[in-house]
CSV table of C-alpha atoms in Angstrom, one decimal:
chain,number,residue,atom,x,y,z
V,1,UNK,CA,113.3,4.0,34.9
V,2,UNK,CA,115.3,7.2,34.6
V,3,UNK,CA,115.2,9.5,37.8
V,4,UNK,CA,113.0,12.6,37.6
V,5,UNK,CA,114.7,15.9,37.3
V,6,UNK,CA,113.4,19.3,38.6
V,7,UNK,CA,113.4,22.8,37.3
V,8,UNK,CA,113.0,25.8,39.5
V,9,UNK,CA,111.2,28.6,37.8
V,10,UNK,CA,111.2,32.3,38.1
V,11,UNK,CA,107.8,32.2,39.9
V,12,UNK,CA,109.2,29.9,42.6
V,13,UNK,CA,107.6,26.8,41.3
V,14,UNK,CA,109.4,23.4,41.0
V,15,UNK,CA,108.6,21.5,37.9
V,16,UNK,CA,109.3,17.7,37.6
V,17,UNK,CA,110.5,16.6,34.2
V,18,UNK,CA,112.1,13.9,32.1
V,19,UNK,CA,114.3,15.0,29.1
V,20,UNK,CA,115.8,12.9,26.4
V,21,UNK,CA,118.8,14.2,24.5
V,22,UNK,CA,118.7,13.6,20.8
V,23,UNK,CA,118.4,15.1,17.3
V,24,UNK,CA,116.1,17.9,16.6
V,25,UNK,CA,113.5,19.1,16.3
V,26,UNK,CA,112.7,18.3,20.0
V,27,UNK,CA,109.4,16.9,20.7
V,28,UNK,CA,107.5,18.5,23.7
V,29,UNK,CA,104.6,16.9,25.2
V,30,UNK,CA,102.0,19.0,26.9
V,31,UNK,CA,99.5,17.0,29.1
V,32,UNK,CA,96.0,17.7,30.0
V,33,UNK,CA,94.2,19.1,33.1
V,34,UNK,CA,95.0,16.9,36.2
V,35,UNK,CA,97.0,14.6,34.0
V,36,UNK,CA,100.7,14.0,34.5
V,37,UNK,CA,103.8,13.1,32.5
V,38,UNK,CA,103.4,9.4,33.3
V,39,UNK,CA,100.3,9.2,31.1
V,40,UNK,CA,100.2,6.6,28.3
V,41,UNK,CA,100.7,9.0,25.5
V,42,UNK,CA,103.5,11.0,27.0
V,43,UNK,CA,105.5,7.8,27.9
V,44,UNK,CA,104.7,6.1,24.6
V,45,UNK,CA,106.0,9.1,22.7
V,46,UNK,CA,109.0,9.3,24.7
V,47,UNK,CA,110.0,5.6,23.8
V,48,UNK,CA,109.2,6.4,20.3
V,49,UNK,CA,111.4,9.4,20.1
V,50,UNK,CA,114.1,7.6,21.8
V,51,UNK,CA,114.0,4.8,19.3
V,52,UNK,CA,114.4,7.4,16.6
V,53,UNK,CA,117.4,9.1,18.4
V,54,UNK,CA,115.2,12.3,18.7
V,55,UNK,CA,115.1,14.9,21.6
V,56,UNK,CA,112.0,14.8,23.8
V,57,UNK,CA,110.7,16.5,26.9
V,58,UNK,CA,107.8,15.7,29.1
V,59,UNK,CA,107.0,17.5,32.3
V,60,UNK,CA,104.5,18.2,35.0
V,61,UNK,CA,102.8,21.6,35.4
V,62,UNK,CA,102.7,23.0,38.8
V,63,UNK,CA,100.0,21.4,40.8
V,64,UNK,CA,100.2,18.1,38.8
V,65,UNK,CA,102.2,15.0,39.2
V,66,UNK,CA,105.5,15.4,40.9
V,67,UNK,CA,105.8,19.2,40.6
V,68,UNK,CA,105.3,21.7,43.5
V,69,UNK,CA,102.1,23.5,44.4
V,70,UNK,CA,98.5,22.4,44.8
V,71,UNK,CA,96.3,22.0,41.8
V,72,UNK,CA,93.7,24.3,43.2
V,73,UNK,CA,96.4,27.0,43.4
V,74,UNK,CA,96.9,26.9,39.6
V,75,UNK,CA,95.2,28.4,36.5
V,76,UNK,CA,95.8,28.4,32.7
V,77,UNK,CA,98.2,31.4,32.9
V,78,UNK,CA,100.4,29.7,35.6
V,79,UNK,CA,100.7,26.5,33.4
V,80,UNK,CA,101.6,28.7,30.5
V,81,UNK,CA,104.3,30.3,32.5
V,82,UNK,CA,105.5,26.8,33.4
V,83,UNK,CA,105.5,25.7,29.9
V,84,UNK,CA,107.5,28.8,28.8
V,85,UNK,CA,110.0,28.2,31.5
V,86,UNK,CA,110.4,24.5,30.5
V,87,UNK,CA,110.8,25.2,26.9
V,88,UNK,CA,113.3,28.1,27.7
V,89,UNK,CA,115.6,26.2,30.1
V,90,UNK,CA,115.4,22.7,28.8
V,91,UNK,CA,115.2,22.9,25.0
V,92,UNK,CA,117.1,24.6,22.1
V,93,UNK,CA,116.3,25.0,18.5
V,94,UNK,CA,113.0,24.1,16.8
V,95,UNK,CA,110.2,22.3,18.5
V,96,UNK,CA,107.5,19.8,17.6
V,97,UNK,CA,104.8,20.4,20.1
V,98,UNK,CA,102.2,17.8,21.0
V,99,UNK,CA,99.3,18.9,23.3
V,100,UNK,CA,96.6,16.8,24.8
V,101,UNK,CA,93.3,18.3,25.9
V,102,UNK,CA,94.2,21.3,28.2
V,103,UNK,CA,97.7,20.7,26.8
V,104,UNK,CA,96.2,21.6,23.3
V,105,UNK,CA,95.3,25.0,24.7
V,106,UNK,CA,98.7,25.2,26.2
V,107,UNK,CA,100.3,24.3,22.8
V,108,UNK,CA,98.4,27.1,21.1
V,109,UNK,CA,99.4,29.6,23.8
V,110,UNK,CA,103.0,28.5,23.3
V,111,UNK,CA,102.6,28.9,19.6
V,112,UNK,CA,101.3,32.3,20.0
V,113,UNK,CA,104.1,33.3,22.4
V,114,UNK,CA,107.1,31.7,20.5
V,115,UNK,CA,106.0,31.0,16.9
V,116,UNK,CA,109.6,31.2,15.9
V,117,UNK,CA,110.4,28.1,17.8
V,118,UNK,CA,107.6,25.9,16.5
V,119,UNK,CA,108.4,23.7,13.6
V,120,UNK,CA,105.1,21.7,13.9
V,121,UNK,CA,102.1,21.3,16.1
V,122,UNK,CA,99.9,18.2,16.9
V,123,UNK,CA,96.8,18.4,19.2
V,124,UNK,CA,94.9,15.6,20.6
V,125,UNK,CA,91.3,16.5,21.7
V,126,UNK,CA,92.4,20.0,22.1
V,127,UNK,CA,90.3,21.9,24.6
V,128,UNK,CA,91.0,25.7,24.0
V,129,UNK,CA,89.0,28.2,26.0
V,130,UNK,CA,87.3,25.4,28.0
V,131,UNK,CA,87.2,27.5,31.2
V,132,UNK,CA,84.9,30.0,29.5
V,133,UNK,CA,83.1,28.0,26.8
V,134,UNK,CA,82.9,24.7,28.8
V,135,UNK,CA,82.7,25.5,32.5
V,136,UNK,CA,81.4,29.1,32.8
V,137,UNK,CA,79.0,28.6,30.0
V,138,UNK,CA,77.4,25.6,31.6
V,139,UNK,CA,77.4,26.9,35.2
V,140,UNK,CA,74.0,27.3,36.8
V,141,UNK,CA,73.2,30.6,38.6
V,142,UNK,CA,74.0,28.8,41.9
V,143,UNK,CA,77.3,27.6,40.7
V,144,UNK,CA,78.4,31.1,39.5
V,145,UNK,CA,77.3,32.4,42.9
V,146,UNK,CA,79.4,29.7,44.7
V,147,UNK,CA,82.4,31.0,42.8
V,148,UNK,CA,81.9,34.4,44.6
V,149,UNK,CA,80.9,33.0,48.1
V,150,UNK,CA,82.9,29.8,48.3
V,151,UNK,CA,85.6,30.5,45.8
V,152,UNK,CA,85.3,27.2,43.9
V,153,UNK,CA,82.8,24.7,42.5
V,154,UNK,CA,83.2,20.9,42.3
V,155,UNK,CA,82.5,19.2,38.9
V,156,UNK,CA,82.3,15.5,38.4
V,157,UNK,CA,84.9,13.7,35.9
V,158,UNK,CA,84.6,10.7,33.9
V,159,UNK,CA,88.1,9.8,34.5
V,160,UNK,CA,89.0,10.7,38.2
V,161,UNK,CA,88.0,12.4,41.4
V,162,UNK,CA,85.8,15.6,40.9
V,163,UNK,CA,87.5,18.7,39.5
V,164,UNK,CA,87.8,21.6,41.8
V,165,UNK,CA,87.2,24.7,39.6
V,166,UNK,CA,88.2,27.9,41.4
V,167,UNK,CA,87.3,31.5,40.7
V,168,UNK,CA,90.9,32.4,39.8
V,169,UNK,CA,90.8,29.7,37.1
V,170,UNK,CA,87.8,31.1,35.6
V,171,UNK,CA,88.9,34.7,35.7
V,172,UNK,CA,92.5,33.9,34.6
V,173,UNK,CA,91.2,31.7,31.7
V,174,UNK,CA,89.5,34.9,30.1
V,175,UNK,CA,93.0,36.5,30.1
V,176,UNK,CA,94.4,33.5,27.9
V,177,UNK,CA,91.5,32.8,25.3
V,178,UNK,CA,92.7,31.9,21.9
V,179,UNK,CA,89.5,31.6,19.9
V,180,UNK,CA,88.4,35.2,20.2
V,181,UNK,CA,91.2,36.8,18.2
V,182,UNK,CA,93.3,36.0,15.2
V,183,UNK,CA,95.4,32.7,15.8
V,184,UNK,CA,98.1,32.4,13.4
V,185,UNK,CA,99.8,29.0,13.1
V,186,UNK,CA,102.3,29.4,10.3
V,187,UNK,CA,103.8,25.8,10.5
V,188,UNK,CA,102.3,22.2,9.8
V,189,UNK,CA,99.5,21.6,12.2
V,190,UNK,CA,97.5,18.3,12.8
V,191,UNK,CA,94.5,18.3,15.1
V,192,UNK,CA,93.3,14.8,16.2
V,193,UNK,CA,89.8,14.3,17.6
V,194,UNK,CA,87.7,11.2,18.5
V,195,UNK,CA,84.0,11.3,17.9
V,196,UNK,CA,83.1,9.4,21.2
V,197,UNK,CA,85.0,12.0,23.3
V,198,UNK,CA,82.7,13.1,26.1
V,199,UNK,CA,85.0,15.8,27.4
V,200,UNK,CA,85.8,17.7,24.1
V,201,UNK,CA,83.2,17.8,21.4
V,202,UNK,CA,83.7,17.4,17.6
V,203,UNK,CA,82.2,20.9,17.3
V,204,UNK,CA,85.1,22.3,19.4
V,205,UNK,CA,87.7,20.7,17.1
V,206,UNK,CA,85.9,22.0,14.0
V,207,UNK,CA,85.6,25.5,15.6
V,208,UNK,CA,89.4,25.4,16.1
V,209,UNK,CA,90.1,24.3,12.6
V,210,UNK,CA,88.0,27.1,11.2
V,211,UNK,CA,89.3,29.8,13.5
V,212,UNK,CA,93.0,29.3,13.2
V,213,UNK,CA,95.0,30.5,10.2
V,214,UNK,CA,97.6,28.4,8.5
V,215,UNK,CA,98.7,27.0,5.3
V,216,UNK,CA,99.1,23.4,6.3
V,217,UNK,CA,96.5,22.5,8.8
V,218,UNK,CA,94.3,19.4,9.0
V,219,UNK,CA,91.7,17.9,11.3
V,220,UNK,CA,91.5,14.1,11.6
V,221,UNK,CA,88.3,12.8,13.1
V,222,UNK,CA,88.5,9.2,14.5
V,223,UNK,CA,85.2,7.5,14.8
V,224,UNK,CA,84.4,6.0,18.3
V,225,UNK,CA,87.8,7.1,19.7
V,226,UNK,CA,87.3,8.5,23.2
V,227,UNK,CA,89.0,11.4,25.1
V,228,UNK,CA,92.0,9.3,26.1
V,229,UNK,CA,93.0,8.7,22.5
V,230,UNK,CA,95.5,6.2,23.9
V,231,UNK,CA,94.7,2.7,22.5
V,232,UNK,CA,97.2,1.1,20.0
V,233,UNK,CA,95.6,2.6,16.8
V,234,UNK,CA,95.3,6.1,18.2
V,235,UNK,CA,99.0,6.1,19.4
V,236,UNK,CA,99.8,5.1,15.9
V,237,UNK,CA,97.9,8.1,14.5
V,238,UNK,CA,99.8,10.4,17.0
V,239,UNK,CA,103.0,9.1,15.7
V,240,UNK,CA,102.0,9.6,12.0
V,241,UNK,CA,100.9,13.2,12.9
V,242,UNK,CA,104.2,13.9,14.3
V,243,UNK,CA,106.0,12.5,11.3
V,244,UNK,CA,103.8,14.6,9.0
V,245,UNK,CA,104.4,17.9,10.7
V,246,UNK,CA,108.2,17.2,10.6
V,247,UNK,CA,107.8,16.7,6.9
V,248,UNK,CA,108.8,13.2,6.8
V,249,UNK,CA,105.9,11.9,4.8
C-alpha cells in the first residue's frame, strides 16, 4: 500500500492524501462527514482510475482520518478551505469531482468557487445545507439552548459513534448554504441517490435537482440502496456516472 503524503495548508492544517498521477481529467473524491479517504468508494474509485491510467486524488479533511485537528474543531467552511487547498496544490487542469454525502455539499461549494476547473460532477447521496435543513430544523428547544450553554449537542448515528455537532458548525453552515441562491452547474452532472437512505432523503435529492441550473443534469434513484451506496452494483453505477460526465458514453 502506498504511503500517505501530507499537505500543509495556509491555515496551518495538515491534510493526509493519496495522489495517483495519470491522464486528465483528474478525479477528485470528496468524502462524507466523519468519513475518511480509506472508505470503500474512495479506494474503489482509486483502483478504477489507476486501471484506466487516470489521475486521482483522495484526501482527509482536517479532523478526519489521518489529517490534523479534532473533528469538533471543524466546520463546513474549514473543510471547504481544505478542499480548495488540496485542489490548488495537488491537481492541474480539468477535474471530475465525486462527492459523497457531506462531500456532495463540498463538491457544490467547489463548483461554485472554481467552475472553470470542473469538467464534470458526480454526487452520491449529496447532503447540501444539512446543518441548517437537517440538524437545526430538527433540534428541539432544549438542543438549541444547549448549543448556547454547552456549545454542542450529541446526535446518534446509524453508522458510527454519536456525532458532536457544535454551535460553530451550525453558524458556519449558514455562511455556506447552496440551496438558497442560484446554483449554476455548467458542466455534466449526475446525482445518485438510494431510496433506502436513512441519512439523506429522496426529497433532498429532488430539491437539489430542481434548484440547480445546468444543461446536462440527471438524478438516478436506486431502489433499496442505502446511504453507503457501496455494494457492487452501486459502485458500478458510480463508475458509469463518472464515464458519462467525461463524455465517454
